[in-house]
């Protein structure tokens, strides 16, 4: 492979990474520019290969029957370039969530839960952590944090307490809960669709690790934050108790229909290995049904965060540059050489490497970069690909929780807090989330080594 093309692919990717971390320009602009440079300069300019461009764009993958329906055969959806399964699934989930949000579902749920614990801040902290984790198993963690952070600020103003502890705990548990399934955290969507893994596969493997971790992490944050949120105004609490959660629902019919679409989507996700429907098809079904049950589908589509979708497209193109020039294969050979083919060493290295790296660079591009690496490792060294997949999943999802920039949910949550006048500095965020991340990574390592 042309050494110059490898160097340029690495330079483009490195500059893209730096620009994402700097946050001076919109992330989607950065990745789209990197993707365009990869296509034009690396593939066409240096490699003189139109076939490489076609492989990176990967439009042909959507023309196959197995892209939408696999029957009962296990199909590995790994392809070089844009992973359209991920793109379509995320788009469908975003449309569905916008429908639920417009129907008042999230406002109703938060108020209902707050009323259940009599609007007391400390029980609210525990409930919102569990709610954040559970919802993130089925809805992407970014969306969960978007509405939970706003709800936390509103309740904090109402009850006169500091919402920052709630937001930090919610961000962490959203990433933790999202690690349990393939529909929660974006890295899992990438790993799952690329390797042909199912919702059930994740639930039986990462889900078990998450369950054990939640038993440790909820008390961790409870003891860390209980004094910070304990102060309350009794008069304010009594006033809040008079609020009716049902007031959040403007149309009972719209509410019921959108929640119905959500529940159907959850069922389709859980059973997609048995029905043969791929996650791309589930995403399409969720989107179409949501648009059909809402009176103004155009307005709903306008509210969707299409910039995130463009971010993914550009990212996959940039990663394709590393893959098609042989850079990722070289990375895999390096890890294989260091570990000597030992699965135990591979699990330890990949878990902590992905955990530490994802704390400082966005875990989405890191996961997209590492999927071809672990695939190559599995083929060349004959080790269990699934074991490496679960290791990468836990490393990126949990490592990304350690700092304010490690995962998209963190960026979204801290941005909302700052917008509402509660800026969360690196020091305060890392003081609690970094130790929590180390605890969960240690639990993950022990459980993965015991199992594999």
Short mmCIF file of C-alpha atoms in Angstrom, two decimals:
data_model
loop_
_atom_site.label_atom_id
_atom_site.label_comp_id
_atom_site.label_asym_id
_atom_site.label_seq_id
_atom_site.Cartn_x
_atom_site.Cartn_y
_atom_site.Cartn_z
CA UNK A 1 0.00 0.00 0.00
CA UNK A 2 1.29 3.47 -0.88
CA UNK A 3 3.07 4.87 2.19
CA UNK A 4 2.13 8.45 1.26
CA UNK A 5 -1.58 7.55 1.15
CA UNK A 6 -1.28 5.95 4.61
CA UNK A 7 0.46 9.03 6.04
CA UNK A 8 -2.12 11.39 4.55
CA UNK A 9 -5.04 9.28 5.78
CA UNK A 10 -3.57 9.38 9.31
CA UNK A 11 -2.95 13.16 9.10
CA UNK A 12 -6.53 13.83 7.93
CA UNK A 13 -7.92 11.65 10.73
CA UNK A 14 -5.65 13.19 13.38
CA UNK A 15 -6.56 16.75 12.38
CA UNK A 16 -10.25 15.77 12.42
CA UNK A 17 -9.85 14.36 15.95
CA UNK A 18 -8.11 17.50 17.19
CA UNK A 19 -10.79 19.74 15.69
CA UNK A 20 -13.56 17.65 17.29
CA UNK A 21 -11.89 18.01 20.70
CA UNK A 22 -11.25 21.76 20.24
CA UNK A 23 -14.97 22.35 19.50
CA UNK A 24 -14.20 25.56 17.58
CA UNK A 25 -16.25 24.43 14.59
CA UNK A 26 -19.42 22.32 14.31
CA UNK A 27 -18.51 18.63 14.56
CA UNK A 28 -20.45 17.68 11.44
CA UNK A 29 -18.54 20.24 9.34
CA UNK A 30 -15.23 18.84 10.64
CA UNK A 31 -16.02 15.19 9.81
CA UNK A 32 -17.61 15.99 6.43
CA UNK A 33 -14.48 17.95 5.42
CA UNK A 34 -12.27 15.06 6.59
CA UNK A 35 -14.46 12.60 4.67
CA UNK A 36 -14.34 14.70 1.50
CA UNK A 37 -10.53 15.03 1.73
CA UNK A 38 -10.24 11.27 2.17
CA UNK A 39 -12.32 10.62 -0.98
CA UNK A 40 -10.72 13.27 -3.17
CA UNK A 41 -7.09 13.43 -2.03
CA UNK A 42 -6.37 9.92 -0.70
CA UNK A 43 -8.56 7.66 -2.85
CA UNK A 44 -8.65 9.60 -6.13
CA UNK A 45 -5.52 11.77 -5.93
CA UNK A 46 -2.99 9.29 -4.53
CA UNK A 47 -4.52 5.84 -5.00
CA UNK A 48 -6.24 6.65 -8.35
CA UNK A 49 -9.01 4.28 -7.28
CA UNK A 50 -12.67 4.96 -8.05
CA UNK A 51 -13.40 1.51 -6.56
CA UNK A 52 -12.12 2.77 -3.17
CA UNK A 53 -14.54 5.71 -3.38
CA UNK A 54 -17.45 3.38 -4.16
CA UNK A 55 -16.45 1.12 -1.29
CA UNK A 56 -16.28 4.08 1.10
CA UNK A 57 -19.69 5.45 0.06
CA UNK A 58 -21.09 1.90 0.32
CA UNK A 59 -24.41 2.71 -1.40
CA UNK A 60 -24.53 -0.84 -2.76
CA UNK A 61 -24.96 -2.29 0.73
CA UNK A 62 -28.49 -0.86 0.92
CA UNK A 63 -29.47 -2.59 -2.34
CA UNK A 64 -29.06 -6.07 -0.83
CA UNK A 65 -32.04 -7.93 0.67
CA UNK A 66 -30.07 -8.87 3.79
CA UNK A 67 -29.55 -5.18 4.61
CA UNK A 68 -33.27 -5.02 5.49
CA UNK A 69 -34.20 -8.62 6.22
CA UNK A 70 -31.89 -11.50 7.15
CA UNK A 71 -34.44 -14.28 7.58
CA UNK A 72 -33.10 -16.52 10.34
CA UNK A 73 -29.50 -16.48 9.15
CA UNK A 74 -26.81 -14.59 11.06
CA UNK A 75 -25.49 -11.92 8.72
CA UNK A 76 -22.30 -9.98 9.39
CA UNK A 77 -23.01 -6.44 8.25
CA UNK A 78 -19.38 -5.30 8.44
CA UNK A 79 -18.47 -3.15 5.47
CA UNK A 80 -15.78 -0.66 4.65
CA UNK A 81 -17.00 2.94 4.56
CA UNK A 82 -20.33 4.40 5.60
CA UNK A 83 -22.26 2.03 7.86
CA UNK A 84 -25.72 2.82 6.55
CA UNK A 85 -27.34 0.48 9.11
CA UNK A 86 -26.11 2.81 11.85
CA UNK A 87 -27.12 5.96 9.94
CA UNK A 88 -30.65 4.75 9.20
CA UNK A 89 -31.21 3.32 12.69
CA UNK A 90 -30.07 6.50 14.47
CA UNK A 91 -32.18 8.66 12.13
CA UNK A 92 -35.25 6.52 12.82
CA UNK A 93 -34.72 6.68 16.58
CA UNK A 94 -34.30 10.48 16.46
CA UNK A 95 -37.57 10.89 14.57
CA UNK A 96 -39.39 8.60 17.04
CA UNK A 97 -37.98 10.47 20.06
CA UNK A 98 -39.02 13.85 18.61
CA UNK A 99 -42.54 12.48 18.29
CA UNK A 100 -42.52 11.35 21.93
CA UNK A 101 -41.09 14.69 23.05
CA UNK A 102 -43.75 16.64 21.15
CA UNK A 103 -46.44 14.49 22.79
CA UNK A 104 -45.18 15.52 26.25
CA UNK A 105 -43.99 12.03 27.22
CA UNK A 106 -40.67 13.06 28.79
CA UNK A 107 -42.08 16.01 30.76
CA UNK A 108 -44.88 13.80 32.06
CA UNK A 109 -42.48 11.02 33.03
CA UNK A 110 -40.12 13.32 34.97
CA UNK A 111 -42.93 15.05 36.86
CA UNK A 112 -44.61 11.73 37.59
CA UNK A 113 -41.40 10.33 39.05
CA UNK A 114 -40.74 13.50 41.06
CA UNK A 115 -44.22 13.32 42.54
CA UNK A 116 -43.70 9.66 43.40
CA UNK A 117 -40.84 10.64 45.76
CA UNK A 118 -42.72 13.72 47.05
CA UNK A 119 -40.32 16.11 45.28
CA UNK A 120 -37.50 15.33 47.74
CA UNK A 121 -34.09 16.02 46.10
CA UNK A 122 -32.11 13.05 47.49
CA UNK A 123 -34.65 10.37 46.44
CA UNK A 124 -34.95 12.29 43.14
CA UNK A 125 -31.21 11.82 42.62
CA UNK A 126 -31.54 8.04 42.96
CA UNK A 127 -34.70 7.84 40.82
CA UNK A 128 -33.28 9.99 38.03
CA UNK A 129 -30.09 7.87 37.93
CA UNK A 130 -32.15 4.70 37.50
CA UNK A 131 -34.51 6.39 35.01
CA UNK A 132 -31.52 7.64 33.00
CA UNK A 133 -29.98 4.15 32.84
CA UNK A 134 -33.22 2.36 31.96
CA UNK A 135 -34.30 4.83 29.25
CA UNK A 136 -30.79 4.79 27.73
CA UNK A 137 -31.14 1.06 27.14
CA UNK A 138 -33.78 1.79 24.48
CA UNK A 139 -33.28 5.44 23.47
CA UNK A 140 -29.85 6.84 22.63
CA UNK A 141 -28.14 8.36 25.68
CA UNK A 142 -27.76 11.79 24.01
CA UNK A 143 -31.54 12.17 23.74
CA UNK A 144 -32.11 10.92 27.31
CA UNK A 145 -29.70 13.53 28.70
CA UNK A 146 -31.17 16.32 26.58
CA UNK A 147 -34.54 16.10 28.31
CA UNK A 148 -33.36 14.86 31.74
CA UNK A 149 -30.89 17.74 32.17
CA UNK A 150 -33.58 20.30 31.35
CA UNK A 151 -36.03 18.56 33.72
CA UNK A 152 -33.38 18.52 36.48
CA UNK A 153 -32.75 22.26 36.12
CA UNK A 154 -36.48 23.02 36.19
CA UNK A 155 -37.03 20.88 39.30
CA UNK A 156 -33.94 22.37 40.98
CA UNK A 157 -35.26 25.89 40.47
CA UNK A 158 -38.65 24.82 41.74
CA UNK A 159 -37.24 23.12 44.86
CA UNK A 160 -34.23 25.47 45.27
CA UNK A 161 -31.29 23.04 45.13
CA UNK A 162 -28.15 22.69 42.97
CA UNK A 163 -28.92 20.61 39.83
CA UNK A 164 -25.25 19.94 38.92
CA UNK A 165 -24.94 16.72 41.01
CA UNK A 166 -28.09 15.36 39.36
CA UNK A 167 -26.80 16.16 35.87
CA UNK A 168 -23.36 14.60 36.48
CA UNK A 169 -24.95 11.41 37.89
CA UNK A 170 -27.51 11.26 35.05
CA UNK A 171 -24.80 11.60 32.38
CA UNK A 172 -22.78 8.76 33.86
CA UNK A 173 -25.73 6.40 34.35
CA UNK A 174 -27.05 7.23 30.84
CA UNK A 175 -23.73 6.08 29.37
CA UNK A 176 -23.72 3.06 31.68
CA UNK A 177 -27.31 2.07 30.86
CA UNK A 178 -26.64 2.64 27.15
CA UNK A 179 -23.76 0.15 27.33
CA UNK A 180 -26.26 -2.62 28.18
CA UNK A 181 -27.87 -2.77 24.72
CA UNK A 182 -27.00 -2.05 21.09
CA UNK A 183 -29.52 0.80 20.83
CA UNK A 184 -28.32 2.90 23.78
CA UNK A 185 -24.87 4.38 23.19
CA UNK A 186 -23.76 5.32 19.65
CA UNK A 187 -20.54 3.20 19.93
CA UNK A 188 -22.73 0.13 20.55
CA UNK A 189 -24.84 0.89 17.50
CA UNK A 190 -21.64 1.03 15.44
CA UNK A 191 -20.23 -2.18 16.96
CA UNK A 192 -23.54 -4.07 16.77
CA UNK A 193 -24.44 -3.18 13.18
CA UNK A 194 -20.86 -3.71 11.96
CA UNK A 195 -20.46 -7.16 13.51
CA UNK A 196 -24.01 -8.45 13.06
CA UNK A 197 -24.72 -8.61 16.81
CA UNK A 198 -28.26 -8.51 18.19
CA UNK A 199 -30.04 -6.64 20.96
CA UNK A 200 -30.13 -9.91 22.93
CA UNK A 201 -26.40 -10.52 22.43
CA UNK A 202 -25.59 -7.21 24.09
CA UNK A 203 -28.13 -7.73 26.87
CA UNK A 204 -26.65 -11.12 27.81
CA UNK A 205 -23.06 -9.83 27.83
CA UNK A 206 -22.64 -6.09 28.43
CA UNK A 207 -26.08 -6.02 30.07
CA UNK A 208 -24.89 -8.33 32.84
CA UNK A 209 -21.79 -6.16 33.46
CA UNK A 210 -23.98 -3.04 33.56
CA UNK A 211 -26.37 -4.61 36.08
CA UNK A 212 -23.51 -5.42 38.48
CA UNK A 213 -21.98 -1.96 37.91
CA UNK A 214 -25.28 -0.18 38.66
CA UNK A 215 -25.43 -1.91 42.05
CA UNK A 216 -22.09 -0.25 42.86
CA UNK A 217 -22.46 3.10 41.04
CA UNK A 218 -25.87 4.21 42.36
CA UNK A 219 -24.64 4.05 46.01
CA UNK A 220 -21.35 5.69 44.89
CA UNK A 221 -23.13 8.78 43.56
CA UNK A 222 -25.66 8.72 46.41
CA UNK A 223 -22.92 9.05 49.05
CA UNK A 224 -20.97 11.52 46.90
CA UNK A 225 -23.90 13.89 46.33
CA UNK A 226 -26.49 13.40 49.08
CA UNK A 227 -25.24 16.38 51.14
CA UNK A 228 -25.00 18.64 48.08
CA UNK A 229 -28.66 18.17 47.14
CA UNK A 230 -30.11 17.68 50.62
CA UNK A 231 -30.99 21.37 51.19
CA UNK A 232 -34.60 22.06 50.35
CA UNK A 233 -37.27 24.66 50.80
CA UNK A 234 -40.34 23.04 52.37
CA UNK A 235 -42.69 25.77 51.08
CA UNK A 236 -41.33 25.29 47.54
CA UNK A 237 -41.78 21.51 47.84
CA UNK A 238 -45.40 21.89 48.95
CA UNK A 239 -46.06 24.21 46.01
CA UNK A 240 -44.49 21.71 43.61
CA UNK A 241 -46.70 18.93 45.00
CA UNK A 242 -49.71 20.80 43.64
CA UNK A 243 -48.46 20.42 40.04
CA UNK A 244 -50.31 17.89 37.90
CA UNK A 245 -48.05 15.76 35.64
CA UNK A 246 -51.01 15.26 33.27
CA UNK A 247 -50.81 18.96 32.39
CA UNK A 248 -47.75 18.06 30.28
CA UNK A 249 -49.98 16.00 27.96
CA UNK A 250 -51.75 18.32 25.51
CA UNK A 251 -53.40 15.53 23.51
CA UNK A 252 -54.18 12.13 25.04
CA UNK A 253 -54.52 10.55 21.58
CA UNK A 254 -51.16 11.90 20.37
CA UNK A 255 -49.51 10.77 23.61
CA UNK A 256 -50.93 7.23 23.38
CA UNK A 257 -50.00 6.81 19.70
CA UNK A 258 -46.40 7.98 20.12
CA UNK A 259 -45.84 5.86 23.22
CA UNK A 260 -47.37 2.94 21.30
CA UNK A 261 -44.83 3.42 18.50
CA UNK A 262 -42.04 3.46 21.10
CA UNK A 263 -43.21 0.24 22.76
CA UNK A 264 -43.56 -1.48 19.36
CA UNK A 265 -40.03 -0.37 18.44
CA UNK A 266 -38.66 -1.81 21.71
CA UNK A 267 -40.39 -5.14 20.96
CA UNK A 268 -38.99 -5.16 17.39
CA UNK A 269 -35.49 -4.44 18.71
CA UNK A 270 -35.64 -7.19 21.31
CA UNK A 271 -36.98 -9.75 18.80
CA UNK A 272 -35.14 -8.67 15.64
CA UNK A 273 -32.81 -11.71 15.77
CA UNK A 274 -35.88 -13.97 15.61
CA UNK A 275 -37.98 -11.97 13.16
CA UNK A 276 -35.06 -11.42 10.79
CA UNK A 277 -35.69 -7.67 10.65
CA UNK A 278 -32.40 -5.76 10.71
CA UNK A 279 -31.90 -2.69 12.93
CA UNK A 280 -32.02 -0.54 9.77
CA UNK A 281 -35.51 -1.85 9.04
CA UNK A 282 -36.56 -1.32 12.67
CA UNK A 283 -35.36 2.29 12.38
CA UNK A 284 -37.39 2.80 9.20
CA UNK A 285 -40.53 1.30 10.80
CA UNK A 286 -40.15 3.56 13.87
CA UNK A 287 -39.70 6.66 11.68
CA UNK A 288 -42.58 5.92 9.29
CA UNK A 289 -45.05 5.10 12.08
CA UNK A 290 -44.05 8.23 14.02
CA UNK A 291 -44.58 10.44 10.96
CA UNK A 292 -47.95 8.80 10.30
CA UNK A 293 -49.31 9.35 13.83
CA UNK A 294 -48.25 13.02 14.00
CA UNK A 295 -50.31 15.72 12.28
CA UNK A 296 -47.36 17.83 11.15
CA UNK A 297 -44.62 15.41 10.01
CA UNK A 298 -42.66 18.18 8.22
CA UNK A 299 -42.32 20.21 11.44
CA UNK A 300 -41.27 17.05 13.30
CA UNK A 301 -38.57 16.31 10.69
CA UNK A 302 -37.27 19.88 11.01
CA UNK A 303 -36.77 19.39 14.77
CA UNK A 304 -34.55 16.32 14.27
CA UNK A 305 -30.83 16.87 14.81
CA UNK A 306 -29.67 16.06 11.27
CA UNK A 307 -26.23 17.48 12.07
CA UNK A 308 -25.51 14.36 14.15
CA UNK A 309 -26.39 12.17 11.16
CA UNK A 310 -24.02 14.16 8.92
CA UNK A 311 -21.36 13.86 11.64
CA UNK A 312 -21.57 10.06 11.42
CA UNK A 313 -21.41 10.02 7.61
CA UNK A 314 -18.23 12.14 7.55
CA UNK A 315 -16.73 10.07 10.36
CA UNK A 316 -17.24 6.75 8.55
CA UNK A 317 -15.60 8.16 5.41
CA UNK A 318 -12.53 9.31 7.39
CA UNK A 319 -12.24 5.90 9.09
CA UNK A 320 -12.51 4.25 5.66
CA UNK A 321 -9.33 6.13 4.69
CA UNK A 322 -7.46 4.43 7.55
CA UNK A 323 -8.95 1.06 6.71
CA UNK A 324 -8.41 1.00 2.95
CA UNK A 325 -4.83 2.26 3.19
CA UNK A 326 -3.92 -0.51 5.65
CA UNK A 327 -3.37 1.67 8.73
CA UNK A 328 -5.93 -0.18 10.88
CA UNK A 329 -4.50 -3.55 9.86
CA UNK A 330 -1.08 -2.34 11.03
CA UNK A 331 -2.64 -1.30 14.37
CA UNK A 332 -4.15 -4.77 14.73
CA UNK A 333 -0.78 -6.41 13.98
CA UNK A 334 0.85 -4.16 16.61
CA UNK A 335 -1.64 -5.22 19.30
CA UNK A 336 -1.25 -8.86 18.22
CA UNK A 337 2.53 -8.58 18.52
CA UNK A 338 2.36 -7.00 22.00
CA UNK A 339 -0.13 -9.57 23.33
CA UNK A 340 1.44 -12.57 21.61
CA UNK A 341 -2.08 -13.73 20.67
CA UNK A 342 -3.23 -13.97 24.31
CA UNK A 343 -6.95 -13.17 24.61
CA UNK A 344 -6.45 -12.22 28.27
CA UNK A 345 -3.87 -9.56 27.37
CA UNK A 346 -6.00 -8.38 24.43
CA UNK A 347 -9.01 -7.86 26.71
CA UNK A 348 -6.93 -5.90 29.25
CA UNK A 349 -5.17 -3.75 26.62
CA UNK A 350 -8.27 -3.01 24.50
CA UNK A 351 -10.44 -2.28 27.57
CA UNK A 352 -8.05 0.19 29.20
CA UNK A 353 -6.74 1.64 25.92
CA UNK A 354 -10.28 2.36 24.71
CA UNK A 355 -11.30 3.56 28.18
CA UNK A 356 -8.45 6.04 28.54
CA UNK A 357 -8.59 7.18 24.89
CA UNK A 358 -12.39 7.66 24.99
CA UNK A 359 -12.07 9.87 28.05
CA UNK A 360 -10.18 12.47 26.01
CA UNK A 361 -11.42 11.97 22.46
CA UNK A 362 -15.03 11.40 21.43
CA UNK A 363 -15.84 7.71 21.89
CA UNK A 364 -17.88 7.53 18.65
CA UNK A 365 -14.93 7.99 16.23
CA UNK A 366 -12.77 5.82 18.48
CA UNK A 367 -15.27 2.95 18.34
CA UNK A 368 -15.64 3.34 14.57
CA UNK A 369 -11.84 3.19 14.26
CA UNK A 370 -11.40 0.14 16.49
CA UNK A 371 -14.11 -2.13 14.99
CA UNK A 372 -11.99 -3.05 11.93
CA UNK A 373 -8.98 -3.45 14.26
CA UNK A 374 -10.66 -6.07 16.48
CA UNK A 375 -12.08 -7.79 13.37
CA UNK A 376 -8.57 -8.09 11.95
CA UNK A 377 -7.26 -9.33 15.33
CA UNK A 378 -9.92 -12.03 15.46
CA UNK A 379 -9.10 -13.26 11.94
CA UNK A 380 -5.30 -13.19 12.24
CA UNK A 381 -4.97 -14.51 15.81
CA UNK A 382 -8.02 -16.78 15.91
CA UNK A 383 -9.48 -15.20 19.06
CA UNK A 384 -13.19 -14.79 19.90
CA UNK A 385 -14.44 -11.68 18.09
CA UNK A 386 -17.44 -11.34 20.43
CA UNK A 387 -15.18 -11.18 23.49
CA UNK A 388 -13.28 -8.30 21.84
CA UNK A 389 -16.57 -6.63 20.87
CA UNK A 390 -17.87 -6.60 24.47
CA UNK A 391 -14.47 -5.33 25.65
CA UNK A 392 -14.49 -2.48 23.13
CA UNK A 393 -18.11 -1.65 23.98
CA UNK A 394 -17.49 -1.32 27.72
CA UNK A 395 -14.18 0.49 27.23
CA UNK A 396 -15.56 3.18 24.90
CA UNK A 397 -18.92 3.61 26.64
CA UNK A 398 -17.53 3.85 30.17
CA UNK A 399 -14.21 5.54 29.40
CA UNK A 400 -16.21 8.18 27.55
CA UNK A 401 -18.04 8.97 30.80
CA UNK A 402 -14.85 10.03 32.59
CA UNK A 403 -14.53 13.58 31.24
CA UNK A 404 -16.91 16.28 29.92
CA UNK A 405 -15.80 15.65 26.30
CA UNK A 406 -15.55 11.85 26.25
CA UNK A 407 -19.06 11.10 24.95
CA UNK A 408 -21.76 13.03 23.12
CA UNK A 409 -24.13 12.70 26.09
CA UNK A 410 -21.55 14.44 28.31
CA UNK A 411 -21.16 17.32 25.85
CA UNK A 412 -24.95 17.68 25.56
CA UNK A 413 -25.56 17.56 29.34
CA UNK A 414 -22.82 20.03 30.29
CA UNK A 415 -23.88 22.37 27.46
CA UNK A 416 -27.47 22.45 28.75
CA UNK A 417 -26.28 23.06 32.33
CA UNK A 418 -24.08 25.98 31.15
CA UNK A 419 -26.93 27.42 29.06
CA UNK A 420 -29.17 27.37 32.14
CA UNK A 421 -26.53 29.14 34.26
CA UNK A 422 -24.98 26.11 35.98
CA UNK A 423 -21.56 25.70 34.31
CA UNK A 424 -19.86 22.40 35.15
CA UNK A 425 -16.06 22.74 35.18
CA UNK A 426 -13.64 19.94 34.35
CA UNK A 427 -12.52 19.73 37.98
CA UNK A 428 -15.98 19.21 39.44
CA UNK A 429 -17.04 16.81 36.68
CA UNK A 430 -13.92 14.61 36.78
CA UNK A 431 -13.80 14.56 40.59
CA UNK A 432 -16.84 12.26 40.56
CA UNK A 433 -17.08 10.72 37.08
CA UNK A 434 -13.42 9.71 36.63
CA UNK A 435 -13.33 7.47 39.78
CA UNK A 436 -16.73 6.04 38.83
CA UNK A 437 -15.38 5.20 35.34
CA UNK A 438 -12.33 3.45 36.82
CA UNK A 439 -14.61 1.40 39.14
CA UNK A 440 -16.83 0.24 36.25
CA UNK A 441 -13.84 -0.51 33.97
CA UNK A 442 -12.33 -2.65 36.78
CA UNK A 443 -15.65 -4.51 37.22
CA UNK A 444 -15.83 -5.00 33.42
CA UNK A 445 -12.28 -6.36 33.27
CA UNK A 446 -12.88 -8.89 36.05
CA UNK A 447 -16.18 -10.10 34.56
CA UNK A 448 -14.81 -10.33 31.00
CA UNK A 449 -11.73 -12.27 32.14
CA UNK A 450 -13.81 -14.63 34.26
CA UNK A 451 -16.14 -15.29 31.33
CA UNK A 452 -13.63 -15.55 28.48
#
